[in-house]
XYZ file of C-alpha atoms in Angstrom:
554
model
C 128.189 58.928 64.986
C 131.602 60.293 66.035
C 130.010 63.118 67.754
C 127.761 61.011 69.974
C 131.244 58.958 70.890
C 132.785 62.465 71.907
C 130.097 63.947 73.554
C 130.064 60.776 75.593
C 133.495 60.886 76.255
C 133.315 64.766 77.098
C 130.908 63.834 79.874
C 132.261 60.935 81.679
C 136.137 61.338 81.090
C 136.363 64.095 83.958
C 134.393 61.843 86.053
C 136.939 58.994 85.373
C 140.100 60.414 85.432
C 139.183 62.269 88.998
C 138.463 58.801 90.384
C 141.705 57.805 89.213
C 143.593 60.769 90.666
C 141.992 59.788 93.999
C 142.326 56.247 94.145
C 145.675 54.371 94.267
C 145.957 52.454 91.114
C 148.328 49.671 92.697
C 146.094 49.113 95.698
C 142.670 50.253 94.826
C 142.519 51.510 98.648
C 140.845 54.796 99.111
C 142.854 57.944 100.317
C 141.320 60.785 102.318
C 140.787 63.996 100.670
C 140.491 67.181 102.553
C 137.946 70.030 102.342
C 139.436 72.543 99.785
C 139.224 76.181 100.330
C 135.171 77.319 100.713
C 135.344 79.624 98.027
C 136.105 76.949 95.250
C 135.554 73.918 96.292
C 132.988 71.116 98.665
C 133.825 68.058 100.450
C 131.123 66.625 102.591
C 130.845 62.696 104.056
C 133.400 61.355 101.551
C 132.364 63.424 98.307
C 134.436 65.981 96.645
C 132.201 68.396 94.612
C 133.613 71.336 92.142
C 131.494 72.503 89.180
C 130.644 69.668 87.040
C 132.904 67.233 88.534
C 132.087 64.974 91.486
C 134.214 62.153 92.757
C 132.856 59.587 95.581
C 135.382 57.792 97.494
C 133.850 55.160 100.174
C 136.624 54.748 102.784
C 134.779 53.158 105.324
C 136.904 50.417 106.766
C 140.244 51.005 104.829
C 143.498 52.427 105.916
C 145.380 54.993 103.883
C 148.105 53.474 102.116
C 151.664 54.535 103.285
C 152.818 56.280 100.258
C 152.255 60.119 100.694
C 148.783 61.632 99.288
C 148.571 63.743 96.189
C 149.057 67.474 97.126
C 145.514 69.187 97.573
C 146.620 71.992 95.536
C 147.803 69.968 92.488
C 144.570 67.818 92.848
C 142.193 70.977 92.498
C 144.503 72.521 89.799
C 143.914 69.029 87.832
C 140.325 68.869 88.110
C 139.958 72.378 87.127
C 141.833 71.933 84.016
C 139.318 68.923 83.414
C 136.511 71.317 83.750
C 137.789 73.729 81.646
C 138.588 70.909 78.645
C 135.056 69.649 79.038
C 133.447 73.042 78.668
C 135.579 73.775 75.571
C 134.760 70.378 73.767
C 130.918 71.121 74.661
C 131.390 74.339 73.040
C 132.886 72.855 69.906
C 129.966 70.446 69.716
C 127.406 72.867 70.230
C 125.621 74.158 67.235
C 125.703 78.114 67.008
C 122.800 80.083 66.900
C 122.963 82.910 64.113
C 120.754 85.232 66.329
C 122.988 85.790 69.321
C 124.688 88.985 70.180
C 128.338 89.041 69.928
C 128.121 88.922 74.081
C 126.898 85.461 73.622
C 130.536 84.198 72.165
C 132.051 81.028 72.974
C 133.653 82.053 76.269
C 133.938 80.178 79.424
C 131.435 80.871 82.297
C 132.900 83.183 85.262
C 133.589 81.108 88.206
C 131.123 82.075 91.100
C 132.858 84.888 92.991
C 133.328 85.353 97.006
C 130.101 87.865 97.097
C 127.688 84.732 95.973
C 127.865 83.186 99.439
C 128.322 86.490 101.177
C 125.504 87.621 103.874
C 126.544 91.026 103.059
C 125.808 90.839 99.742
C 122.079 89.960 100.371
C 121.811 92.636 103.312
C 123.292 95.532 100.920
C 121.077 99.056 100.441
C 122.577 99.684 97.565
C 123.843 97.418 94.341
C 123.336 93.642 95.832
C 121.989 90.467 95.252
C 118.417 91.927 95.129
C 117.566 94.275 92.126
C 118.059 98.061 93.428
C 115.020 99.036 91.663
C 112.796 96.431 93.867
C 112.354 98.348 97.197
C 112.582 96.547 100.473
C 114.330 96.693 103.686
C 117.767 95.214 103.544
C 117.918 91.508 103.323
C 114.606 91.388 101.914
C 112.808 91.273 98.538
C 109.233 92.798 98.121
C 105.945 91.120 97.177
C 105.164 91.589 93.488
C 102.102 93.608 92.494
C 98.883 91.395 92.254
C 100.539 88.870 93.959
C 98.045 89.209 96.921
C 98.119 88.996 100.849
C 98.959 84.907 100.730
C 102.643 86.031 100.275
C 104.250 88.070 102.779
C 104.585 92.075 102.098
C 108.560 91.145 102.641
C 110.395 87.885 102.122
C 113.805 87.051 103.514
C 116.698 86.509 101.227
C 119.803 84.839 102.357
C 122.767 83.173 100.637
C 123.114 79.474 99.549
C 124.830 77.622 101.995
C 128.438 76.563 100.335
C 128.469 72.661 101.164
C 125.490 70.728 99.427
C 124.495 67.642 100.842
C 125.802 64.360 99.635
C 122.449 63.593 97.824
C 121.829 66.929 96.430
C 122.121 66.917 92.621
C 120.523 70.520 91.879
C 122.157 73.210 94.310
C 120.317 76.386 95.192
C 120.804 79.551 93.172
C 121.134 83.093 94.580
C 117.554 83.905 95.389
C 115.099 81.521 97.317
C 113.307 79.127 95.167
C 115.981 79.224 92.162
C 118.577 76.718 91.196
C 121.875 76.784 89.848
C 122.006 75.885 86.364
C 124.671 72.838 85.953
C 128.016 73.827 84.243
C 127.048 77.487 84.505
C 127.372 79.883 87.269
C 123.626 81.547 86.520
C 120.716 80.701 88.807
C 117.199 80.343 87.466
C 113.731 80.616 89.044
C 110.015 79.874 88.004
C 107.455 81.499 89.657
C 103.771 83.168 89.392
C 100.401 82.272 90.295
C 97.352 80.403 89.332
C 94.153 82.546 89.776
C 90.381 81.475 89.289
C 87.885 84.444 89.625
C 84.059 84.024 89.682
C 82.155 87.501 88.990
C 78.371 88.716 89.259
C 77.313 91.928 88.355
C 73.949 93.304 89.271
C 74.053 96.041 86.433
C 75.876 95.845 82.922
C 79.515 96.753 82.602
C 81.422 96.338 79.323
C 84.564 94.643 80.824
C 83.580 90.834 81.918
C 86.280 89.994 84.161
C 88.033 93.497 85.261
C 86.089 96.088 87.007
C 86.954 99.263 84.715
C 84.678 102.246 85.835
C 85.464 104.097 81.976
C 83.316 100.591 80.909
C 80.128 101.246 82.686
C 77.453 102.346 80.489
C 75.772 105.987 80.284
C 72.762 105.830 80.717
C 72.952 102.437 82.259
C 70.962 99.453 81.040
C 69.325 96.578 82.932
C 70.621 93.159 83.352
C 73.073 90.875 85.134
C 75.678 88.651 84.335
C 77.703 85.966 85.832
C 81.538 84.968 84.620
C 84.080 82.680 85.924
C 88.047 83.340 84.253
C 91.393 82.015 84.574
C 93.030 84.016 82.409
C 94.722 86.550 85.021
C 96.894 83.460 85.773
C 100.830 84.382 85.329
C 103.799 83.211 85.107
C 107.669 84.841 85.384
C 111.291 83.289 84.645
C 114.110 85.139 86.321
C 117.926 84.870 86.445
C 120.602 85.727 88.066
C 124.219 85.720 86.855
C 126.860 87.098 89.089
C 129.997 88.791 87.287
C 133.567 90.049 88.110
C 132.397 93.841 87.149
C 131.879 95.818 90.261
C 130.201 93.129 92.122
C 127.235 93.251 89.987
C 124.968 90.495 89.144
C 122.880 90.390 85.542
C 119.098 89.872 86.578
C 116.423 88.878 84.038
C 112.741 88.825 84.056
C 110.373 87.924 81.511
C 106.734 87.544 82.819
C 103.558 87.312 80.900
C 99.882 86.435 81.776
C 96.944 85.426 79.435
C 94.781 89.032 79.930
C 94.473 89.937 76.259
C 92.038 90.362 73.584
C 88.478 89.618 74.346
C 86.848 87.923 77.228
C 86.882 84.255 76.982
C 84.040 83.140 74.523
C 81.934 79.698 74.220
C 84.859 78.400 72.134
C 87.041 78.925 74.980
C 89.087 81.637 73.097
C 90.217 85.143 74.522
C 93.559 83.590 76.222
C 95.986 85.133 74.397
C 99.621 85.666 76.207
C 100.289 89.101 77.132
C 103.828 90.345 77.798
C 103.882 92.036 81.147
C 107.615 92.156 81.702
C 110.626 91.999 79.966
C 113.658 93.555 81.496
C 117.417 93.299 82.275
C 119.112 94.610 85.473
C 122.858 95.262 85.803
C 123.929 97.275 89.092
C 122.046 100.634 89.011
C 120.547 100.144 85.889
C 117.195 98.346 84.376
C 116.856 97.975 80.653
C 113.343 97.045 79.012
C 109.729 96.658 79.472
C 109.095 97.698 83.293
C 106.671 99.777 85.360
C 106.908 103.385 84.520
C 109.150 105.333 87.490
C 106.003 107.468 87.842
C 104.102 104.841 89.382
C 104.498 102.904 92.739
C 103.566 99.576 92.276
C 104.309 98.441 95.942
C 101.507 100.787 96.922
C 98.730 98.217 95.582
C 96.082 97.394 97.626
C 94.854 93.916 98.978
C 91.790 94.344 96.303
C 90.257 91.105 94.429
C 89.633 93.118 91.240
C 91.878 92.529 89.000
C 92.111 96.350 87.822
C 92.199 97.791 91.067
C 91.510 101.477 92.092
C 90.801 103.622 89.097
C 92.941 106.321 89.683
C 96.416 104.736 90.676
C 99.167 105.935 88.192
C 99.691 102.233 85.959
C 101.800 101.691 83.072
C 104.277 99.205 81.737
C 106.512 100.243 78.735
C 109.943 99.992 77.102
C 112.453 102.289 79.206
C 115.798 102.902 80.359
C 116.155 103.499 84.118
C 118.997 104.126 86.807
C 117.835 104.067 90.512
C 120.829 105.115 93.223
C 120.946 105.336 97.059
C 121.474 108.824 98.177
C 123.690 108.081 101.003
C 121.553 107.742 104.026
C 119.605 104.432 104.834
C 116.611 104.018 102.834
C 116.480 107.012 100.582
C 116.789 106.250 96.881
C 116.376 108.504 93.615
C 115.291 107.177 90.300
C 114.935 108.254 86.768
C 113.924 106.760 83.309
C 113.412 107.546 79.872
C 110.334 105.926 78.406
C 108.201 104.825 75.580
C 106.155 107.840 74.560
C 102.633 107.956 73.107
C 100.225 111.142 72.333
C 96.766 109.772 73.368
C 94.548 112.793 71.923
C 90.819 113.143 71.184
C 91.466 114.678 67.778
C 87.927 115.034 66.654
C 89.218 114.147 62.863
C 91.235 117.110 62.553
C 94.651 115.625 62.774
C 96.998 112.840 64.235
C 98.990 112.363 67.219
C 102.649 112.267 66.964
C 105.096 110.511 69.144
C 108.875 112.064 68.689
C 110.229 112.908 71.822
C 110.493 110.122 75.029
C 109.075 110.568 78.163
C 111.314 111.324 81.072
C 110.099 109.909 85.000
C 111.611 110.538 88.124
C 111.127 109.879 92.065
C 112.755 109.988 95.248
C 111.841 106.858 97.974
C 112.371 106.400 101.544
C 111.829 102.852 102.351
C 111.564 101.700 106.210
C 110.733 98.776 108.074
C 107.021 100.148 108.970
C 106.342 101.721 105.417
C 107.284 103.719 102.695
C 107.141 107.449 101.136
C 107.364 108.138 97.401
C 107.417 111.419 95.425
C 107.426 111.062 91.641
C 107.687 113.516 88.663
C 106.877 113.191 85.077
C 107.695 115.442 82.169
C 106.374 114.699 78.305
C 105.916 116.537 74.836
C 102.541 116.105 73.080
C 102.586 116.068 69.609
C 100.154 116.842 67.318
C 99.838 117.426 63.477
C 96.683 119.105 62.284
C 95.522 117.822 58.742
C 97.881 119.678 56.113
C 99.601 121.483 58.963
C 103.071 121.545 60.878
C 103.615 119.291 63.661
C 102.369 121.212 67.125
C 103.952 120.553 70.903
C 102.600 121.095 73.993
C 104.733 120.716 77.355
C 103.162 118.339 79.851
C 103.918 117.482 83.321
C 102.490 115.640 86.653
C 103.074 114.644 90.115
C 102.323 111.608 91.992
C 102.572 111.003 95.885
C 102.280 107.582 97.452
C 102.654 106.600 101.275
C 102.280 103.031 102.591
C 102.926 102.365 106.136
C 101.557 100.225 109.275
C 99.910 102.663 111.675
C 99.649 100.400 114.670
C 103.048 99.068 114.462
C 104.354 102.790 114.359
C 102.139 103.427 117.428
C 103.153 100.107 119.862
C 106.566 100.002 118.601
C 106.466 96.848 116.606
C 108.451 95.761 113.633
C 106.393 94.183 110.640
C 109.345 92.730 108.857
C 111.601 91.314 111.460
C 109.365 89.882 113.913
C 108.734 86.339 113.771
C 104.976 86.231 114.010
C 103.491 89.367 113.921
C 100.268 90.412 115.355
C 97.196 91.227 113.141
C 97.513 94.761 114.243
C 101.199 95.030 113.272
C 100.578 93.570 109.746
C 97.638 95.953 109.031
C 98.333 98.826 106.788
C 96.977 102.251 105.365
C 97.794 102.913 101.671
C 97.127 106.389 100.305
C 98.065 108.009 97.044
C 97.167 110.946 94.648
C 98.180 112.245 91.383
C 97.749 115.590 89.366
C 98.837 116.854 86.057
C 98.357 118.181 82.894
C 98.847 115.942 79.726
C 99.434 112.878 81.755
C 96.067 111.338 81.268
C 97.219 107.779 79.747
C 99.236 107.384 83.121
C 96.220 107.147 85.323
C 94.535 103.757 85.142
C 90.758 104.551 83.848
C 92.054 107.585 81.630
C 94.252 104.931 79.518
C 93.222 104.835 75.664
C 90.310 107.362 76.212
C 92.261 110.230 74.229
C 92.862 112.348 77.431
C 96.499 113.659 77.372
C 95.350 116.363 75.053
C 92.004 117.460 73.403
C 91.406 119.562 70.088
C 88.647 122.011 70.218
C 86.594 121.074 66.839
C 85.600 124.540 66.383
C 88.956 126.367 66.392
C 91.159 123.337 65.688
C 93.479 124.265 68.862
C 95.337 122.019 71.048
C 94.600 121.774 74.616
C 96.176 119.876 77.421
C 93.695 118.065 79.429
C 94.299 118.406 83.447
C 93.746 115.255 85.348
C 93.610 114.487 89.108
C 92.949 111.151 91.049
C 93.627 110.094 94.378
C 93.009 106.430 96.319
C 92.902 105.573 100.177
C 93.025 101.624 101.530
C 92.743 100.270 104.723
C 93.795 96.728 105.242
C 93.239 95.356 108.578
C 94.593 92.095 109.677
C 92.410 89.995 112.446
C 95.325 87.367 112.441
C 97.842 85.715 110.024
C 95.091 84.136 108.382
C 92.230 86.673 108.193
C 92.124 90.226 107.035
C 89.621 92.774 105.270
C 90.180 95.713 102.942
C 88.321 98.774 102.017
C 89.514 101.046 99.310
C 88.122 104.215 97.899
C 89.152 106.098 94.610
C 87.934 108.802 92.281
C 89.301 110.535 89.115
C 88.389 113.892 87.893
C 89.268 115.619 84.232
C 88.698 118.948 82.983
C 87.893 118.804 79.907
C 88.761 121.505 77.130
C 85.797 123.198 74.896
C 83.894 122.239 72.321
C 83.948 118.039 73.532
C 81.191 115.680 73.351
C 78.378 115.403 75.705
C 79.352 111.738 76.315
C 83.020 112.729 77.174
C 84.450 111.320 80.205
C 84.670 113.733 83.332
C 84.874 112.120 86.284
C 84.287 108.566 88.154
C 84.210 106.754 91.681
C 85.206 103.420 92.743
C 84.401 101.668 96.196
C 85.810 97.943 97.126
C 85.437 96.089 100.368
C 87.169 92.464 100.477
C 87.511 89.682 103.207
C 90.445 87.274 102.779
C 91.132 83.949 104.300
C 94.678 82.728 103.655
C 94.868 79.052 105.232
C 97.916 78.273 104.446
C 100.952 80.625 102.772
C 100.531 81.429 99.453
C 96.806 80.095 99.250
C 94.185 82.640 99.517
C 90.445 82.904 99.027
C 88.618 85.957 99.086
C 85.112 87.581 98.105
C 84.898 91.426 97.364
C 81.914 93.829 96.716
C 83.082 96.599 94.047
C 80.800 99.515 93.234
C 81.316 102.251 90.460
C 80.171 105.353 88.908
C 80.740 107.238 85.946
C 79.799 110.719 84.976
C 79.711 112.346 81.663
C 80.473 115.859 80.779
C 76.800 116.574 80.095
C 76.165 115.486 83.816
C 74.873 112.200 82.814
C 75.981 108.989 85.174
C 75.401 105.760 85.979
C 76.340 103.111 88.229
C 77.571 99.209 88.405
C 77.939 96.837 91.166
C 79.764 93.474 91.248
C 80.132 90.535 93.581
C 83.808 89.165 93.126
C 85.183 85.765 94.187
C 88.944 84.856 94.018
C 90.784 81.234 94.638
C 94.713 81.999 94.053
C 98.061 79.614 94.770
C 101.245 81.478 94.318
C 104.294 79.387 93.134
């Protein structure tokens, strides 16, 4: 009972005492309070706001008394002391969490710094409001992978306005769509999308709601299939906390979808939660589960198929990443240490060994009309023969990506800064190519096929597998509401001697789609997808799918 009484006093006493400071007790007449320095406090329409305390004075029709007003600096100091005392009491009443780290000790949150409201912080080409690893032109944030064309390729980011309106109880946070958590300097945002997919297969394929060319049965069978799925839907929770350390803010992201386990069955199963991303950004560093530095997530084409081109580098895994600007505008370097996994076809003669991390790096040039990225990957593939010692093979790969607006380059238009770009200005070409030896698991269609390396069943020798892939897309916008996309991709594998006849050898992927975006963030689309798989013995099979989509991004 006494805790409830103290808690009530904690929340009501500061506002009551502030009102007493602002109202002359003898006359009960209001006196005018002038606005404080903009970096600390705000005053609008008779309302003084600072942190948790807001005191409203109605001075309409009243004359100020003759005694001199309380000095403004003294008033501000007293309110800040009340706020500090309130936070201390709240922490005393709080129940401790035994699993919190030492960094979560009972310390007061830092005040909101000046740069929180500075436009230059949001236009920074290095460390600023946007995480440096999320490449975009200055003053913008990029579209997330698979968000679809219903979301602009780049969205402006601007600082929040300093003075809230009198009726505003929740203040805007650092990023658009975020809000300041009351009593803290942390901004939070919930985002994601809801997607309904409809699919009709003209031939069998062993993946019910994604078109994966390695899952085409060889030889092909007869039969059709219809499916509907919403488990591609996704949500993410983000936070931004400004600090006094080098004007760096702490950004966190936790993102999940339901694309896990078996496809949905008669009982409604198959909707297990899947962790996609979970990382921390602090200045030039990113820690946690994230896209590999070897891939280019912004080279994702506007396809309806959830899996996308079979040749793209596509891997999310725990990693430590550093991203640095290289002096001239738009040029960046990134490097990472990432989780390893030796995906080996052992033919029953041993096991894969994971005893050294993978290392990835890239150079990136970002501009208004497109970007270029060149990536490298370096690995050690470990293998332990049955009864033998661990063997290692050094593996490496390279990947290049280019995304550009050809008509904007030709006509000198600007797809980012123009208020309403034409369809031609919005249109894009996306190109990507990858080659390597021992990097099979990083290519979308080769993951979990044992194509990093293979063991010769006759000699027991471990050999790295050479793989290559390319994809090309043209995205044509007719106007701001209609666009079409066509994508071609293929993957090739050079297998080691002695492998089984049905081992994956190559695959092709073709997709053509039409999109309608009646309002921003709402998309309707239909797509025809064709795939072909060929095995080591030359046998091949094809599959076709008609794919529909409705998606809303929030």
